[in-house]
Short mmCIF file of C-alpha atoms in Angstrom, two decimals:
data_model
loop_
_atom_site.label_atom_id
_atom_site.label_comp_id
_atom_site.label_asym_id
_atom_site.label_seq_id
_atom_site.Cartn_x
_atom_site.Cartn_y
_atom_site.Cartn_z
CA MET A 987 127.63 159.56 190.81
CA GLY A 988 124.44 160.40 192.66
CA THR A 989 120.87 159.47 191.92
CA SER A 990 119.11 160.77 188.84
CA THR A 991 115.97 162.70 189.72
CA ASN A 992 112.85 162.53 187.56
CA TYR A 993 111.46 166.00 188.18
CA SER A 994 108.48 165.35 185.90
CA ALA A 995 107.29 162.64 188.30
CA SER A 996 107.17 165.01 191.27
CA PRO A 997 103.86 166.76 192.03
CA ASN A 998 105.82 169.96 192.67
CA TRP A 999 106.49 170.24 188.94
CA LYS A 1000 102.94 169.50 187.76
CA ASP A 1001 102.13 173.03 186.55
CA ALA A 1002 105.44 173.45 184.75
CA LYS A 1003 105.09 170.07 183.06
CA LYS A 1004 101.51 170.82 181.95
CA GLN A 1005 102.50 174.16 180.44
CA VAL A 1006 105.43 172.64 178.55
CA THR A 1007 103.32 169.78 177.18
CA GLN A 1008 100.64 172.17 175.94
CA ALA A 1009 103.17 174.49 174.32
CA GLY A 1010 104.89 171.55 172.64
CA GLY A 1011 101.92 171.09 170.32
CA GLU A 1012 102.06 174.64 169.01
CA GLY A 1013 105.14 174.17 166.84
CA PHE A 1014 106.80 177.56 167.00
CA VAL A 1015 107.56 178.74 170.53
CA THR A 1016 107.32 182.52 170.60
CA PRO A 1017 109.83 184.45 172.71
CA GLU A 1018 106.95 185.44 174.99
CA LYS A 1019 105.89 181.82 175.46
CA ALA A 1020 109.50 180.73 176.06
CA ALA A 1021 109.90 183.48 178.65
CA SER A 1022 106.73 182.35 180.42
CA LEU A 1023 107.73 178.68 180.44
CA ILE A 1024 111.22 179.35 181.76
CA SER A 1025 109.96 181.82 184.35
CA THR A 1026 107.61 179.15 185.72
CA LEU A 1027 110.41 176.59 185.69
CA VAL A 1028 112.97 178.83 187.41
CA SER A 1029 110.41 179.88 190.03
CA GLN A 1030 109.93 176.22 190.93
CA MET A 1031 113.68 175.63 190.91
CA ALA A 1032 114.00 178.42 193.48
CA LYS A 1033 111.65 176.51 195.78
CA GLU A 1034 113.67 173.29 195.63
CA SER A 1035 116.42 173.76 198.22
CA SER A 1036 118.57 170.94 196.85
CA LEU A 1037 118.91 172.72 193.49
CA GLY A 1038 120.53 175.81 194.99
CA PHE A 1039 118.36 178.39 193.21
CA GLY A 1040 116.63 179.66 196.33
CA SER A 1041 118.02 181.66 199.21
CA PRO A 1042 121.47 180.41 200.27
CA SER A 1043 121.63 178.37 203.44
CA GLY A 1044 124.60 180.30 204.77
CA GLY A 1045 125.02 183.97 205.51
CA GLY A 1046 126.40 186.65 203.27
CA GLY A 1047 124.90 188.89 200.64
CA SER A 1048 124.80 188.61 196.91
CA GLY A 1049 127.67 189.78 194.77
CA GLY A 1050 127.40 188.47 191.26
CA ALA A 1051 128.28 190.09 187.97
CA GLY A 1052 126.15 193.11 188.47
CA GLY A 1053 127.08 193.70 192.11
CA SER A 1054 130.07 194.63 194.13
CA GLY A 1055 130.61 191.10 195.40
CA GLY A 1056 131.77 189.85 198.72
CA GLY A 1057 134.46 191.57 200.64
CA GLY A 1058 136.35 188.58 201.93
CA SER A 1059 140.07 188.08 201.69
CA ARG A 1060 141.60 187.25 198.36
CA GLY A 1061 144.10 184.59 197.69
CA GLY A 1062 143.68 180.82 197.58
CA THR A 1063 141.20 179.48 195.05
CA GLY A 1064 140.73 175.89 196.18
CA VAL A 1065 137.22 174.97 197.28
CA GLY A 1066 137.06 172.72 200.33
CA ARG A 1067 134.30 170.24 201.00
CA SER A 1068 133.27 171.99 204.22
CA THR A 1069 132.29 175.17 202.39
CA ARG A 1070 130.95 173.32 199.36
CA ALA A 1071 128.30 171.63 201.48
CA SER A 1072 126.07 174.70 201.79
CA GLY A 1073 123.77 176.53 199.42
CA GLY A 1074 122.78 173.78 196.97
CA SER A 1075 124.78 171.82 194.45
CA ILE A 1076 124.73 174.31 191.57
CA ARG A 1077 126.40 176.79 193.89
CA ASN A 1078 128.98 174.21 194.88
CA VAL A 1079 129.86 173.33 191.31
CA ALA A 1080 129.89 176.99 190.23
CA ARG A 1081 132.49 177.72 192.91
CA GLY A 1082 134.55 174.77 191.71
CA VAL A 1083 134.42 175.98 188.11
CA GLY A 1084 135.34 179.49 189.19
CA SER A 1085 138.24 178.13 191.22
CA PHE A 1086 139.55 176.04 188.35
CA LEU A 1087 139.36 178.90 185.85
CA SER A 1088 141.17 181.14 188.33
CA GLU A 1089 143.93 178.53 188.42
CA VAL A 1090 144.02 178.48 184.62
CA GLN A 1091 144.49 182.23 184.56
CA GLN A 1092 147.23 182.12 187.19
CA LYS A 1093 149.12 178.93 186.23
CA GLY A 1094 148.02 177.97 182.74
CA PHE A 1095 145.66 175.20 181.62
CA GLU A 1096 148.16 172.33 181.68
CA GLN A 1097 149.33 173.02 185.23
CA ALA A 1098 145.77 173.52 186.46
CA LEU A 1099 144.85 170.11 185.05
CA ALA A 1100 147.90 168.54 186.69
CA ASP A 1101 146.92 170.01 190.05
CA HIS A 1102 143.61 168.17 189.69
CA GLY A 1103 145.27 164.87 188.84
CA LEU A 1104 145.06 165.02 185.04
CA THR A 1105 148.65 164.52 183.94
CA ASP A 1106 148.72 161.67 181.41
CA LEU A 1107 147.15 163.48 178.47
CA SER A 1108 149.25 162.35 175.51
CA ASP A 1109 146.73 159.83 174.22
CA LYS A 1110 143.59 161.75 175.11
CA SER A 1111 141.50 163.80 172.71
CA PRO A 1112 140.25 167.28 173.67
CA TYR A 1113 136.80 165.73 174.11
CA GLU A 1114 138.13 163.12 176.56
CA ILE A 1115 140.06 165.70 178.57
CA ALA A 1116 137.03 167.97 178.83
CA LEU A 1117 134.84 165.05 179.90
CA GLU A 1118 137.28 163.94 182.62
CA LEU A 1119 137.56 167.50 183.88
CA ALA A 1120 133.78 167.83 184.03
CA ASP A 1121 133.60 164.71 186.19
CA ILE A 1122 136.30 166.05 188.53
CA LEU A 1123 134.56 169.40 188.95
CA TYR A 1124 131.20 167.72 189.47
CA GLU A 1125 132.31 165.00 191.90
CA PRO A 1126 132.07 166.96 195.19
CA ALA A 1127 128.36 167.52 194.48
CA SER A 1128 127.62 163.95 193.49
CA LEU A 1129 126.32 162.84 196.87
CA ILE A 1130 123.79 165.64 197.21
CA ASP A 1131 122.50 166.22 193.69
CA ASP A 1132 121.52 164.31 190.60
CA ASN A 1133 122.95 163.74 187.16
CA ILE A 1134 121.13 166.71 185.62
CA LEU A 1135 123.77 169.03 187.07
CA ARG A 1136 126.50 166.77 185.72
CA ASP A 1137 124.86 166.91 182.29
CA ALA A 1138 124.80 170.71 182.44
CA LEU A 1139 128.50 170.86 183.30
CA ILE A 1140 129.39 168.36 180.57
CA ASP A 1141 127.30 170.34 178.09
CA MET A 1142 129.35 173.45 178.74
CA MET A 1143 132.68 171.62 178.65
CA MET A 1144 131.74 169.89 175.40
CA GLU A 1145 131.04 173.24 173.78
CA TRP A 1146 134.59 174.30 174.64
CA SER A 1147 136.07 171.11 173.18
CA GLU A 1148 133.86 170.86 170.09
CA GLY A 1149 135.84 171.08 166.87
CA GLN A 1150 139.18 171.20 168.67
CA ASP A 1151 141.85 168.94 167.20
CA SER A 1152 144.65 169.33 169.72
CA PHE A 1153 145.45 169.98 173.35
CA GLU A 1154 146.74 173.41 172.35
CA ASP A 1155 143.38 174.30 170.80
CA LEU A 1156 141.52 173.16 173.92
CA SER A 1157 143.95 175.05 176.12
CA ALA A 1158 143.33 178.23 174.14
CA ASN A 1159 139.58 177.90 174.71
CA PHE A 1160 140.02 177.44 178.45
CA GLU A 1161 142.45 180.34 178.61
CA GLU A 1162 139.83 182.50 176.90
CA ALA A 1163 137.12 181.28 179.28
CA SER A 1164 139.33 182.08 182.27
CA SER A 1165 139.36 185.73 181.24
CA ASP A 1166 135.58 185.92 181.75
CA ILE A 1167 134.76 183.73 184.76
CA ASN A 1168 131.72 185.87 185.43
CA GLY A 1169 130.28 185.10 182.02
CA VAL A 1170 131.13 181.41 182.30
CA LEU A 1171 129.27 181.02 185.59
CA HIS A 1172 126.19 182.70 184.14
CA GLU A 1173 126.53 180.34 181.18
CA LEU A 1174 126.63 177.37 183.56
CA MET A 1175 123.37 178.53 185.13
CA GLY A 1176 121.80 178.63 181.68
CA HIS A 1177 122.92 175.08 180.92
CA TYR A 1178 121.49 173.92 184.23
CA ILE A 1179 118.11 175.55 183.60
CA TYR A 1180 117.98 173.89 180.18
CA GLN A 1181 118.75 170.44 181.59
CA VAL A 1182 116.07 170.82 184.26
CA PHE A 1183 113.65 171.92 181.52
CA LYS A 1184 114.39 168.76 179.56
CA SER A 1185 113.88 166.60 182.63
CA VAL A 1186 110.55 168.24 183.43
CA GLY A 1187 109.07 168.65 179.98
CA TYR A 1188 110.64 166.46 177.31
CA GLN A 1189 108.83 163.21 178.05
CA GLY A 1190 105.40 164.84 178.17
CA VAL A 1191 105.89 166.52 174.79
CA LEU A 1192 107.31 163.30 173.34
CA ASN A 1193 104.38 161.21 174.56
CA THR A 1194 101.74 163.72 173.46
CA HIS A 1195 103.12 165.28 170.30
CA GLY A 1196 105.95 163.03 169.11
CA PHE A 1197 109.72 163.04 168.74
CA GLU A 1198 110.03 165.89 166.24
CA ALA A 1199 107.91 168.20 168.38
CA ALA A 1200 109.92 167.37 171.50
CA GLU A 1201 113.26 167.95 169.76
CA SER A 1202 112.05 171.15 168.11
CA MET A 1203 110.76 172.58 171.34
CA CYS A 1204 113.92 171.79 173.27
CA GLY A 1205 116.00 173.38 170.53
CA GLN A 1206 113.93 176.56 170.63
CA ILE A 1207 114.05 176.75 174.41
CA ARG A 1208 117.80 176.24 174.37
CA ASP A 1209 118.19 179.06 171.84
CA TYR A 1210 116.08 181.32 174.05
CA ILE A 1211 118.12 180.57 177.17
CA ASP A 1212 121.42 181.02 175.32
CA ALA A 1213 120.28 184.35 173.90
CA ARG A 1214 119.20 185.66 177.29
CA VAL A 1215 122.43 184.60 178.97
CA SER A 1216 124.54 186.11 176.18
CA ASP A 1217 122.80 189.46 176.70
CA PHE A 1218 124.14 189.63 180.23
CA GLU A 1219 127.09 191.99 180.50
CA SER A 1220 130.05 190.71 182.53
CA THR A 1221 131.87 193.55 184.19
CA ARG A 1222 133.78 192.03 187.08
CA ASN A 1223 137.14 190.26 187.11
CA LEU A 1224 136.85 187.18 189.33
CA SER A 1225 140.31 185.70 188.80
CA SER A 1226 141.52 186.45 192.34
CA VAL A 1227 138.39 185.56 194.30
CA ALA A 1228 138.94 183.34 197.34
CA TRP A 1229 136.50 180.68 196.20
CA ASN A 1230 136.83 178.55 199.34
CA GLY A 1231 135.60 181.31 201.64
CA GLN A 1232 132.71 183.67 202.12
CA GLU A 1233 133.82 185.78 199.17
CA GLY A 1234 133.35 182.90 196.76
CA ALA A 1235 129.98 182.06 198.30
CA ASP A 1236 128.87 185.67 197.97
CA VAL A 1237 129.91 185.85 194.32
CA VAL A 1238 127.95 182.72 193.43
CA ASP A 1239 124.94 183.87 195.46
CA GLY A 1240 124.96 187.02 193.36
CA ILE A 1241 125.16 185.08 190.11
CA VAL A 1242 122.19 182.93 191.15
CA SER A 1243 120.32 186.14 192.03
CA ASP A 1244 121.22 187.57 188.61
CA THR A 1245 119.84 184.43 186.99
CA LEU A 1246 116.56 184.65 188.90
CA ASP A 1247 116.21 188.28 187.83
CA LEU A 1248 117.12 187.47 184.24
CA PHE A 1249 114.51 184.74 183.84
CA GLY A 1250 111.85 186.10 186.15
CA GLY A 1251 112.03 183.39 188.77
CA ASP A 1252 110.71 184.14 192.24
CA GLU A 1253 112.46 183.04 195.43
#
């Protein structure tokens, strides 16, 4: 499943880690302080090519929620490994999530699961189904990224399965998500930023200020990220995007660009 990366141990993250540790002793994290911390974090993420928050390695312009998107052909939604290999792992996984939700909209949740090899569901809880699906959607990135991305994807899937008692309830949540793929992919970016934040800053706050301070700070940062992402207006229907081609790459490039703009990160 890839190798877990300790970002806090890398000298590239020294400034971000120092700022988080200092802020962790202040108790309440003001919106201004949260914005500053996340801007610093996202700026560093944009410099780490393996994370996929910088400039894409392939060609093509941006075309996320706020833009017009790529102009490639529409049709098939499967994402092949050859096109998944470029642009950083968050981009790869985002295209996979977009592809799967397009399938849900076109075929229904149960058939989309079956097409990905999840057919024996009778004894599985909604939580177990969501967890297995997260692993399937993450797997193509596993050789080139770390478990932080997997945690971000699982986080999002667990939110969709939380409190659901039946397959029908879970299916309804995924059907709803498939109607706003744009919003879901921005949400995934938010989960990823939060997981990187935890990797960079949690241990320093824990060691310096204690468990309660570390948990409190992470909770406040998560609320800030969620609030910022929820403010983003999704205006584009992505259900028929050809995720395995340049169009899909352009859409995700645009969503990453949106995220950098939203949180003030510099490429």
